Short mmCIF file of C-alpha atoms and ligand atoms in Angstrom, two decimals:
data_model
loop_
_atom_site.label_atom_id
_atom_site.label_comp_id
_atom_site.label_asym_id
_atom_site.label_seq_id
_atom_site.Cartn_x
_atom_site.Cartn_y
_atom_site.Cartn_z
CA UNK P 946 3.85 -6.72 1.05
CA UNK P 947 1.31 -8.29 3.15
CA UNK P 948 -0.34 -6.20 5.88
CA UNK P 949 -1.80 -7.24 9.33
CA UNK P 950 -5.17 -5.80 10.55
CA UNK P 951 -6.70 -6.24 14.23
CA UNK P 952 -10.45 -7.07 14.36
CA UNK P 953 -11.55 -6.77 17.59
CA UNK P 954 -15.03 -7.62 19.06
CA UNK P 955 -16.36 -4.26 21.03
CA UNK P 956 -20.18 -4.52 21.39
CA UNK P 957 -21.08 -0.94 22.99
CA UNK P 958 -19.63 2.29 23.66
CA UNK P 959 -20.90 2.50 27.77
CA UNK P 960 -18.37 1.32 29.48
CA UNK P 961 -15.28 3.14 28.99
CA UNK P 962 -12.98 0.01 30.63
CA UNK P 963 -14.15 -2.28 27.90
CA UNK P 964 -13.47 0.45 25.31
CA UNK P 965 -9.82 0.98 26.80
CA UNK P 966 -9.62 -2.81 26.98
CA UNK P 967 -10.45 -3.53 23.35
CA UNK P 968 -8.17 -0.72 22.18
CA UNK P 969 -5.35 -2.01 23.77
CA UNK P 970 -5.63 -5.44 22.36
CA UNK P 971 -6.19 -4.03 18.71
CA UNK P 972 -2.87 -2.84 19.45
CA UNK P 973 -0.55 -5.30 20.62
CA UNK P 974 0.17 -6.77 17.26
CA UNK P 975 1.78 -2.97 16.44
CA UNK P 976 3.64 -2.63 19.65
CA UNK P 977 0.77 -0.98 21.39
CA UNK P 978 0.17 3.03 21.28
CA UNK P 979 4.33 3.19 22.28
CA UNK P 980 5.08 1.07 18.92
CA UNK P 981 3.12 4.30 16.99
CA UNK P 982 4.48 7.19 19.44
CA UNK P 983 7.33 8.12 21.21
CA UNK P 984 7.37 10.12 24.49
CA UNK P 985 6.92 13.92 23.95
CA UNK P 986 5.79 13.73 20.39
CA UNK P 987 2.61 15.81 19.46
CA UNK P 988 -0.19 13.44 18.02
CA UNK P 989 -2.68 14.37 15.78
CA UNK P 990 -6.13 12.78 16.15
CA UNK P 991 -8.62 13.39 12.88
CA UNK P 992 -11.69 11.80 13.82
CA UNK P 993 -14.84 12.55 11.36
CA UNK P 994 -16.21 14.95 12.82
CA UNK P 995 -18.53 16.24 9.52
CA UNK P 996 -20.89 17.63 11.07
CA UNK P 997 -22.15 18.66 14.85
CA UNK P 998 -24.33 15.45 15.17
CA UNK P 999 -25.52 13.31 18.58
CA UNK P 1000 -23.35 10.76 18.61
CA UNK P 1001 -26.13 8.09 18.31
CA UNK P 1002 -26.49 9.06 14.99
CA UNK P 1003 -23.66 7.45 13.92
CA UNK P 1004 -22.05 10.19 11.61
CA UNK P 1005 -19.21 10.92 14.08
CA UNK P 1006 -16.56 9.59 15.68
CA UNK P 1007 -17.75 8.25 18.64
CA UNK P 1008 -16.37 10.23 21.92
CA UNK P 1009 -16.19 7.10 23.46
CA UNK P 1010 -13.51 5.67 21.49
CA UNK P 1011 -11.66 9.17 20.95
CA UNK P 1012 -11.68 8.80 24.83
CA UNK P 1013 -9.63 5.67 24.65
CA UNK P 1014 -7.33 7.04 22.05
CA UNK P 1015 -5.93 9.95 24.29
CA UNK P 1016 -5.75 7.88 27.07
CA UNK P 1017 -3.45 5.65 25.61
CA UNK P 1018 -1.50 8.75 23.76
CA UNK P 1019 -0.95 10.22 26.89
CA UNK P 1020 -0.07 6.49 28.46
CA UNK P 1021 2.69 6.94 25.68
CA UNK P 1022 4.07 9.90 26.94
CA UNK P 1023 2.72 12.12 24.07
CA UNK P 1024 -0.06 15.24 23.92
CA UNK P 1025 -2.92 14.82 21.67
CA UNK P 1026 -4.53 17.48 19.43
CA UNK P 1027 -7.98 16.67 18.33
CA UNK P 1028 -8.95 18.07 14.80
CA UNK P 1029 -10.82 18.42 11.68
CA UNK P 1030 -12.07 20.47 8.84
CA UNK P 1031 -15.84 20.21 8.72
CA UNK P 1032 -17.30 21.27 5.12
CA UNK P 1033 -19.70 23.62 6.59
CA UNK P 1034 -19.87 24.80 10.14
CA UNK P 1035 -16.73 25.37 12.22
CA UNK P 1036 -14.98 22.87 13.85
CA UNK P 1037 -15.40 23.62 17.30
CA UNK P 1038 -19.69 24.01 16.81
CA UNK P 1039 -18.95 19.97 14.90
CA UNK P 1040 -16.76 19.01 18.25
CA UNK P 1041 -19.55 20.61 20.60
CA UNK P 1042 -22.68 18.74 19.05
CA UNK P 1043 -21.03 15.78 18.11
CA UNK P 1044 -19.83 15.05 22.04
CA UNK P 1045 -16.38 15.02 21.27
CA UNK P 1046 -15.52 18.29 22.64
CA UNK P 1047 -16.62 17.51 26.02
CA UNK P 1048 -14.27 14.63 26.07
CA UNK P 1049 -11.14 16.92 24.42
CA UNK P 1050 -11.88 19.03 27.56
CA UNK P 1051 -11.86 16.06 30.06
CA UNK P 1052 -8.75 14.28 28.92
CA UNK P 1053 -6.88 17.56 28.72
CA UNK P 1054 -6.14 17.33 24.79
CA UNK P 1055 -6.30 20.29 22.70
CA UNK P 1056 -9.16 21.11 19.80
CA UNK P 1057 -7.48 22.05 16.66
CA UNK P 1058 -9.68 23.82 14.05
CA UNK P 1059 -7.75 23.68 10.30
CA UNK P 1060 -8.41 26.88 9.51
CA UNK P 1061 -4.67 27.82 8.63
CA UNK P 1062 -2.83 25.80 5.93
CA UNK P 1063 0.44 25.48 4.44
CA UNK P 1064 1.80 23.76 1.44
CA UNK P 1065 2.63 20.12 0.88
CA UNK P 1066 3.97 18.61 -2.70
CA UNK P 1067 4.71 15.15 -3.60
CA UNK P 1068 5.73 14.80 -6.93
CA UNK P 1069 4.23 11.19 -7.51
CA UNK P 1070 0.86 12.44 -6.75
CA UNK P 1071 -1.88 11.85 -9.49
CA UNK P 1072 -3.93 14.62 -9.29
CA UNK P 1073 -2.56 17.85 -7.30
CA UNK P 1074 0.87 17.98 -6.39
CA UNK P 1075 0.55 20.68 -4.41
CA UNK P 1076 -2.06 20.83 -1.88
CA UNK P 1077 -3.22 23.40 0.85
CA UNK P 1078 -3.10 20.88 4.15
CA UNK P 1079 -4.29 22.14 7.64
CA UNK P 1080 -0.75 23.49 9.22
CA UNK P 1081 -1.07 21.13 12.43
CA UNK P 1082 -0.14 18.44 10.36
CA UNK P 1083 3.55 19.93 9.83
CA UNK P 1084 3.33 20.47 13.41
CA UNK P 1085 2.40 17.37 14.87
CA UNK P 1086 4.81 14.39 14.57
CA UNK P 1087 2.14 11.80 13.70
CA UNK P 1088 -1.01 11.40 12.42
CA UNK P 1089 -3.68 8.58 14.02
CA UNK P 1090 -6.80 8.89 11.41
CA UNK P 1091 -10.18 7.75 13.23
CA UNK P 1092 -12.71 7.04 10.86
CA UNK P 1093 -16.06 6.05 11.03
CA UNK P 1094 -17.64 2.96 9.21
CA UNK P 1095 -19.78 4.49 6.84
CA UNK P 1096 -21.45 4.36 3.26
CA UNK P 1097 -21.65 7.19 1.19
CA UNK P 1098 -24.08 8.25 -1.59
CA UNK P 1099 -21.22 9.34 -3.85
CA UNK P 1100 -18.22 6.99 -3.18
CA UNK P 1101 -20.09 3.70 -2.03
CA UNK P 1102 -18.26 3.60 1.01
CA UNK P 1103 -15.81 5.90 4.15
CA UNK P 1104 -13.24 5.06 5.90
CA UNK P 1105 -9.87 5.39 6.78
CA UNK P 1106 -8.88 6.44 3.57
CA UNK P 1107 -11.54 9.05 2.76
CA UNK P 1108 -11.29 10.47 6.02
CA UNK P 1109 -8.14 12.44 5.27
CA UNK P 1110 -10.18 14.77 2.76
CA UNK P 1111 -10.95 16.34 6.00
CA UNK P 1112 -7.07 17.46 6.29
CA UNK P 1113 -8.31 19.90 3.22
CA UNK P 1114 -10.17 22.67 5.27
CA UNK P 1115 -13.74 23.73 5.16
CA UNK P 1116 -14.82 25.15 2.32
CA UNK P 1117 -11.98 24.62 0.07
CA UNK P 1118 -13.05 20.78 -0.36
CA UNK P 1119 -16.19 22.18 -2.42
CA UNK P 1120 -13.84 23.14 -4.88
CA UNK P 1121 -12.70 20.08 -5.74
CA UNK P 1122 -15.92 18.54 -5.63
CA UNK P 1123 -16.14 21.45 -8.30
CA UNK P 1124 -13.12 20.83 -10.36
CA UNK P 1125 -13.05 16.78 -9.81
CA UNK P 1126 -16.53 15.89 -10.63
CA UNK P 1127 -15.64 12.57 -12.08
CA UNK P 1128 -15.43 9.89 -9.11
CA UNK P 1129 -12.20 8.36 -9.89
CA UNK P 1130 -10.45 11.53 -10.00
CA UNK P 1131 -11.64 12.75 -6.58
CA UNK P 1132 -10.45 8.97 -5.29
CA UNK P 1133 -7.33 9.81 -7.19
CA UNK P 1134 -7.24 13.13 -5.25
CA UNK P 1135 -7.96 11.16 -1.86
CA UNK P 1136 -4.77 9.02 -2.34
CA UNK P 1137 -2.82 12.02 -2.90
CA UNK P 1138 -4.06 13.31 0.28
CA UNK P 1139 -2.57 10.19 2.09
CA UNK P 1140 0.54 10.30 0.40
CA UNK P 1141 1.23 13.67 1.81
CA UNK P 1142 -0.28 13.23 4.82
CA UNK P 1143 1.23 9.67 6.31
CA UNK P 1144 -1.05 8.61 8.66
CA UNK P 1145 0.47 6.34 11.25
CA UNK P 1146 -2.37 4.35 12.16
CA UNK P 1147 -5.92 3.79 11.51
CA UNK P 1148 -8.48 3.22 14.40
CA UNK P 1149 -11.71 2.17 12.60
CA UNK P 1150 -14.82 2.74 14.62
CA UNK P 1151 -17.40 0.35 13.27
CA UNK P 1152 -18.86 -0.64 16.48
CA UNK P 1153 -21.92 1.19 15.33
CA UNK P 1154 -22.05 2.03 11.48
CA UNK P 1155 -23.75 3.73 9.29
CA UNK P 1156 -26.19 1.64 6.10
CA UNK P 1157 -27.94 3.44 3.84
CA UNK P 1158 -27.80 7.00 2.31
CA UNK P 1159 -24.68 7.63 3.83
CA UNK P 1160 -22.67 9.38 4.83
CA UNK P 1161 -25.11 11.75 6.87
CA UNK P 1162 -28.79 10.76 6.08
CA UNK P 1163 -28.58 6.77 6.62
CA UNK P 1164 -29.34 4.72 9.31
CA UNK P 1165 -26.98 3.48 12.67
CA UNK P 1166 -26.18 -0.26 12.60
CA UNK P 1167 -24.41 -2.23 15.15
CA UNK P 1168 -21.40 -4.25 13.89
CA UNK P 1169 -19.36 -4.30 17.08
CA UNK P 1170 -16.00 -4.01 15.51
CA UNK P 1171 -12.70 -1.60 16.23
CA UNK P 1172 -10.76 -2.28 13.26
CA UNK P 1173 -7.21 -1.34 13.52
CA UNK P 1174 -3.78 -0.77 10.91
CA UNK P 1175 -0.98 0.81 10.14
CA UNK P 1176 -2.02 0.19 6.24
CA UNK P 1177 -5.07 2.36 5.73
CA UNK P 1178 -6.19 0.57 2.00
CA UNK P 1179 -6.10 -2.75 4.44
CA UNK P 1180 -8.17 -1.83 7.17
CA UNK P 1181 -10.47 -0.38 4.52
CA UNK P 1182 -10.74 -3.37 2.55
CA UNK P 1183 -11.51 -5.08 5.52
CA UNK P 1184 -14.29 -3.04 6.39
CA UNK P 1185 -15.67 -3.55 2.80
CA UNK P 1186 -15.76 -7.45 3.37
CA UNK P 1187 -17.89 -6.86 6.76
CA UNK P 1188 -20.43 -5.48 4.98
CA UNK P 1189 -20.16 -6.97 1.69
CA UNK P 1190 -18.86 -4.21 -0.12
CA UNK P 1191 -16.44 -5.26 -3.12
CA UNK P 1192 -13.48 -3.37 -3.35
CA UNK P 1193 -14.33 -3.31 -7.46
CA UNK P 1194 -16.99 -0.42 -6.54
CA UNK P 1195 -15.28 1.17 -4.59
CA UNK P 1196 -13.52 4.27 -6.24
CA UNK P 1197 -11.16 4.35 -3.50
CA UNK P 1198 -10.17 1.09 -3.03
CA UNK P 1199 -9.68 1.34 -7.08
CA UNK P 1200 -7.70 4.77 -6.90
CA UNK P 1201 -5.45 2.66 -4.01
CA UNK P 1202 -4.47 -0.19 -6.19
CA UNK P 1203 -3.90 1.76 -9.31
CA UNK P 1204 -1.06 4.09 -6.73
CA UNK P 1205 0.09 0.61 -5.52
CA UNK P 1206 -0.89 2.65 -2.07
CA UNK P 1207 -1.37 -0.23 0.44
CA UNK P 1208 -2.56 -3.79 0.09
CA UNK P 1209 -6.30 -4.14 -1.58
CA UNK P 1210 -6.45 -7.95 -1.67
CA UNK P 1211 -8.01 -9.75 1.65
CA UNK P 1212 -5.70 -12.53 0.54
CA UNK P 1213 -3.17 -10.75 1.52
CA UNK P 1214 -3.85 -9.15 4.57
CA UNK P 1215 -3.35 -11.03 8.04
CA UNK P 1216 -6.40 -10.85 10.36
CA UNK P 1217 -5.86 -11.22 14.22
CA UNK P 1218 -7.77 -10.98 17.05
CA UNK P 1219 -11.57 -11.65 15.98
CA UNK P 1220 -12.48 -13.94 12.89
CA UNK P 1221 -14.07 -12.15 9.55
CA UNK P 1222 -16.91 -14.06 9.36
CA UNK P 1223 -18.07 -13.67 12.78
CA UNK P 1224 -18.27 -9.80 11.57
CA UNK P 1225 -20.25 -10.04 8.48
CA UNK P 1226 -23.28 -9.10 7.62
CA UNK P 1227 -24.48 -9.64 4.44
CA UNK P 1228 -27.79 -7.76 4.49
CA UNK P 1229 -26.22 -4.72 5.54
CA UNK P 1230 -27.82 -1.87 3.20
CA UNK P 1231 -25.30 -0.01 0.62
CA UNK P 1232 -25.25 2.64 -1.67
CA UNK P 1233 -24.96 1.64 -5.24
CA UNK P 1234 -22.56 3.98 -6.87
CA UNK P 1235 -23.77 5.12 -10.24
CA UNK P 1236 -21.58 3.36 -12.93
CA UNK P 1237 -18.63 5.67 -14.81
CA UNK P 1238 -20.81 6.16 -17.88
CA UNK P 1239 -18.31 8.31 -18.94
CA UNK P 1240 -15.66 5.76 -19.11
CA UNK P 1241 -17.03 3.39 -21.68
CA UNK P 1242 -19.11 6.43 -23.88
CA UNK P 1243 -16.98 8.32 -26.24
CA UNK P 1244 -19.90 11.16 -26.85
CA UNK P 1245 -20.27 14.52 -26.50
CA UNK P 1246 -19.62 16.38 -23.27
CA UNK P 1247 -23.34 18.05 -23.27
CA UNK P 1248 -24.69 14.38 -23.92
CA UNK P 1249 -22.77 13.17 -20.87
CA UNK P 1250 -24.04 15.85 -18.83
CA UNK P 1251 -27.39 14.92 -19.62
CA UNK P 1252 -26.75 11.66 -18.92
CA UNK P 1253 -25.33 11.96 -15.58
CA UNK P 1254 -28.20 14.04 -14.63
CA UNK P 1255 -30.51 10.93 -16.03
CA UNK P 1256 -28.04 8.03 -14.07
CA UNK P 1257 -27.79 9.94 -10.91
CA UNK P 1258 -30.17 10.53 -8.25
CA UNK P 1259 -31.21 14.40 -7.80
CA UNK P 1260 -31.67 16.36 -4.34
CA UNK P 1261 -34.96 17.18 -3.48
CA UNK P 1262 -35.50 19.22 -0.18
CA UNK P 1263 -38.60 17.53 1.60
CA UNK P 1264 -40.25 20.87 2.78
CA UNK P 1265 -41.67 18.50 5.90
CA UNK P 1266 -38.44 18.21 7.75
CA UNK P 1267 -36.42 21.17 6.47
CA UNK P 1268 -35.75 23.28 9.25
CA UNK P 1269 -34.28 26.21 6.98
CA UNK P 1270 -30.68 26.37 8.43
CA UNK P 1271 -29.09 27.04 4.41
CA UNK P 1272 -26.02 24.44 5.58
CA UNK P 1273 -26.97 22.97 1.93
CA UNK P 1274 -26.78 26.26 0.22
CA UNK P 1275 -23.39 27.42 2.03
CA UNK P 1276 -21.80 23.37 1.85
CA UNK P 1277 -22.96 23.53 -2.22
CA UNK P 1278 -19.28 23.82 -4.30
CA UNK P 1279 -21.49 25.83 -7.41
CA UNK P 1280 -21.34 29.09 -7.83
CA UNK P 1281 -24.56 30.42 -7.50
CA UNK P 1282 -25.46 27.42 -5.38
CA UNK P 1283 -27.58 25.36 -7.17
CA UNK P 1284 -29.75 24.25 -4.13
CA UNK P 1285 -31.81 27.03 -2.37
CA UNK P 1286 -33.89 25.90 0.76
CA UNK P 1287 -35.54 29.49 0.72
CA UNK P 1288 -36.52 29.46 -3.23
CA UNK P 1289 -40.45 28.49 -3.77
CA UNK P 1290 -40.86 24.25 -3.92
CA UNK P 1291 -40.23 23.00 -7.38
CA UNK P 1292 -37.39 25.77 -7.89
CA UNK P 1293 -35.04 24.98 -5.26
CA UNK P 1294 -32.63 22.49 -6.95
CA UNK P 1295 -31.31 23.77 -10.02
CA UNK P 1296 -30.97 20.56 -11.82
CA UNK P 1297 -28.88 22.17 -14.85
CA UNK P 1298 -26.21 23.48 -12.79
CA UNK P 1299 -25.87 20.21 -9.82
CA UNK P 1300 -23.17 18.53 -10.15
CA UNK P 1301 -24.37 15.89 -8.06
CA UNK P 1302 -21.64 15.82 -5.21
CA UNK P 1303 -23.98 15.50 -2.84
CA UNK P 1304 -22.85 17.76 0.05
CA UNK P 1305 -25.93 19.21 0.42
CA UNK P 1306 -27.18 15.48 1.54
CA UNK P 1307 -24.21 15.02 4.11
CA UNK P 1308 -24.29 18.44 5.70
CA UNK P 1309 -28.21 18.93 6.21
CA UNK P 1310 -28.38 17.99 10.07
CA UNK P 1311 -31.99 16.53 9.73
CA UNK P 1312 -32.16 14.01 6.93
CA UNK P 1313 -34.21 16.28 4.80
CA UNK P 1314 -32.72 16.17 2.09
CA UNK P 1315 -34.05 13.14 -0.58
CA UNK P 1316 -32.41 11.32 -2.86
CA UNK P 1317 -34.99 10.86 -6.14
CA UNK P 1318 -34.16 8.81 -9.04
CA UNK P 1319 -35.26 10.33 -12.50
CA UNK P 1320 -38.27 9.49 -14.73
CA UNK P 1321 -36.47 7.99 -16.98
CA UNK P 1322 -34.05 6.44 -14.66
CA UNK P 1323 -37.11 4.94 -12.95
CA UNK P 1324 -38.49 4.09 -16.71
CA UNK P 1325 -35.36 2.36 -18.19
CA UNK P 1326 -32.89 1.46 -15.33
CA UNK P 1327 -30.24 3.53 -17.16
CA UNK P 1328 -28.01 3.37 -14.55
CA UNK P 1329 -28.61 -0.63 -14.48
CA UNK P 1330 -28.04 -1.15 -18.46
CA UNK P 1331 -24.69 1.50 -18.10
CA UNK P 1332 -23.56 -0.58 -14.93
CA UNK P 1333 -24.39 -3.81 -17.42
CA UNK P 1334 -22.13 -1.99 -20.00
CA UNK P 1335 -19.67 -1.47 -17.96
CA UNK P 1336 -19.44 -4.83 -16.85
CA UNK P 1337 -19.61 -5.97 -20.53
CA UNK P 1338 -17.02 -3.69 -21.57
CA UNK P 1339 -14.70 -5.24 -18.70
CA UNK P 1340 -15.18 -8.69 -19.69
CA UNK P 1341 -14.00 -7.83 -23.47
CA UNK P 1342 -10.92 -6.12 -22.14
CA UNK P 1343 -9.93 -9.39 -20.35
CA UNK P 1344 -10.41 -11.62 -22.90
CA UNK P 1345 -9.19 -10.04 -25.50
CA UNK P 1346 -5.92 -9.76 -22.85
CA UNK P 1347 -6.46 -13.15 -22.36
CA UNK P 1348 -6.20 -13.58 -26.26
CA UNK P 1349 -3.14 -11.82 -26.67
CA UNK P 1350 -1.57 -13.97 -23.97
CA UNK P 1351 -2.53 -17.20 -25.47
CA UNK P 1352 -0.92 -15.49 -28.75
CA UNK P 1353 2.09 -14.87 -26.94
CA UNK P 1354 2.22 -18.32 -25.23
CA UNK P 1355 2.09 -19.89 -28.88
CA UNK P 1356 4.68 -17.77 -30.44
CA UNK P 1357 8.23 -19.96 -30.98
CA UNK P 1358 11.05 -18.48 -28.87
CA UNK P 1359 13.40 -16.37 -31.49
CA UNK P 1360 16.89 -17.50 -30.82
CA UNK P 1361 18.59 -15.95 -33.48
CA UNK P 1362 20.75 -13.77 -31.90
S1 SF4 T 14 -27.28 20.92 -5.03
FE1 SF4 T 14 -26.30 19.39 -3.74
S2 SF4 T 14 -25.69 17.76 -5.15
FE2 SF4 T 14 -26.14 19.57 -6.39
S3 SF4 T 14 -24.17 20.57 -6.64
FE3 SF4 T 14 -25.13 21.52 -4.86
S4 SF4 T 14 -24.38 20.34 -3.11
FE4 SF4 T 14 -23.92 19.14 -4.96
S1 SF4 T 15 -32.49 20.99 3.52
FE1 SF4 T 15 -31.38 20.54 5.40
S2 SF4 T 15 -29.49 21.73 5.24
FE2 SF4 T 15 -30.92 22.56 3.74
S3 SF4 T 15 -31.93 24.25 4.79
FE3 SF4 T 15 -33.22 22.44 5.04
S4 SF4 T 15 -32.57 21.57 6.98
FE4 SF4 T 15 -30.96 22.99 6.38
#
């Protein structure tokens, strides 16, 4: 079924009319906040609040727009609750350093940390049918999800899709990072998340992104865009087109179509308000996702190991800008951790036991932790020639499809019965 999506041109986050304003009128083609909530319903607002940064960083939510959102929530006649479940960190220290808390206070909403969970099973789910959820979810009667615009080191791109990993509190995500350390799996796992979850609505904040080694250590960039839906794989896919992102790399986006969760193809997704192309940018800087080796290499499991750790970039703490706060250590899913800011230089990543999820990048608060490619990476281009493979592999699936179709095309109709 086709979806619609609002683009909306929003240039700053200052002035708090023009905010309201451009809110409203992503809106209007769902009926405005009263076409998503009734009067006296309890709505919960997950913004990304990963980690307790200034919101010019552009890792957060901005307040500005989480501002906006309880305005128009309690316009509706309904109380918002403001939560998340930062990987490291609690959620009020995130709320407090990020701005948002401030603005909770303010507009009277309440700050919900998802410390307590409850159960929540859908038996079409891919990858855990049962999942430990934050318990204000049962409570609430609807969920408004408000990303942030980001790229990410490990899954190419955030969004509204991603951002309901955060339902999953604290350090219970590391475990699936642990248990779920192929990429398509933990997509899978994000999708199941959704399904369980509902969200309403999706209010995108892309006014000021995030390009680069995202999701934490890359750099702010303006895009001036609120991007709005009810169908979170649609407002995603739109955000991959701003920036130039195919949905083909992006494991999300690829876990979506294979659930049939939401609409993937731009061709099928009704734009209004702002034009696309007015909100591209084609030089904006992503993150290319190591390719699925593993997919198109039947070998042994201690030869994939080794090759991951060859195809994917490893951690390195740079000792100039490390301010010794161990968020890497306590955020790492291994058991021992395998990164140890303390530990003597050259012995602080234990490269045998990294899995490479990278939450040691997203929840350092000062960018110091590196991203290096390998020797041999930097050598040979592995990750280029398994990328190539990939690609190769791809193209031989099609046509030989394409083969077999032909075949079938040819083949006289049997009428014999
Ligand atoms: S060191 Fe970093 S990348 Fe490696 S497993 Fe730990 S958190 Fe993940
Ligand atoms: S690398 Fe970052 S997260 Fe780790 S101790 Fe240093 S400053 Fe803290």
């Amino acid at each position: 079924m086709p979806a619609t999506v609002s683009l909306i041109r929003l240039d700053g986050y200052d002035d708090d009319a023009a905010v309201l304003a451009a809110l409203r009128q992503a809106l209007a083609p769902f009926g405005g906040m009263g076409g998503i909530v009734r009067p006296g319903q309890k709505v919960l607002l997950k913004p990304n609040l990963v980690a307790p940064s200034h919101p010019d960083l552009a890792v957060t939510t901005h307040p500005a727009i989480l501002r906006a959102v309880i305005r128009l929530v309690k316009e509706a006649g309904a109380t918002a609750l403001v939560g998340d479940g930062p990987g490291v960190g609690d959620t009020r220290s995130a709320a407090k350093g990020s701005g948002l808390l401030d603005v909770i206070k303010a507009e009277g909403a309440l700050l919900a940390d998802f410390n307590d969970t409850e159960v929540y099973e859908n038996q079409d789910n891919r990858i855990a049918r049962r999942l430990h959820l934050t318990s204000h979810l049962r409570q609430a009667d609807v969920l408004i999800t408000l990303p942030k615009l980001k790229t990410h080191v490990q899954m190419a791109y955030t969004g509204a899709l991603k951002n309901q990993f955060g339902l999953i509190p604290g350090s219970a995500k590391g475990q699936f990072h642990f248990r779920l350390q192929n990429r398509d799996h933990l997509a899978d796992l994000m999708i199941d998340i959704n399904r369980l979850a509902q969200p309403a609505l999706a209010i995108m904040d892309a006014v000021v992104a995030m390009e680069g080694p995202g999701p934490s250590g890359g750099t702010p960039r303006h895009l001036g865009a609120l991007v709005v839906g009810t169908d979170l794989t649609a407002v995603d896919t739109v955000c991959c087109a701003m920036i130039g992102l195919s949905t083909k790399d992006v494991p999300i986006a690829l876990a979506a179509q294979r659930a049939g969760f939401g609409v993937v193809d731009l061709d099928d997704i009704t734009i209004v308000g702002g034009n696309l192309d007015d909100f591209r940018k084609g030089d904006f800087v992503l993150v290319k996702a190591p390719g699925n080796i593993m997919r198109i290499l039947p070998l042994p499991g201690s030869m994939l190991r080794w090759l991951r750790r060859e195809l994917t970039p490893r951690p390195e703490i740079n000792p100039d800008r490390c301010i010794h706060c161990r968020r890497c250590e306590h955020g790492c899913p291994v058991r021992p951790p395998a990164i140890l800011p303390l530990a003597e230089p050259g012995r602080q990543v234990n490269d045998r036991t990294c899995i490479r999820c990278y939450c040691c990048h997203e929840f350092c608060p000062v960018k110091a932790i590196d991203l290096k490619r390998s020797r041999l990476e930097r050598l040979f281009h592995l990750n280029a020639i398994a990328n190539a493979g990939a690609r190769l592999v791809g193209k031989l699936v099609s046509w030989w499809d394409f083969r077999r179709w032909l075949r079938s095309r040819a083949k006289p109709h049997d009428n014999s019965e």
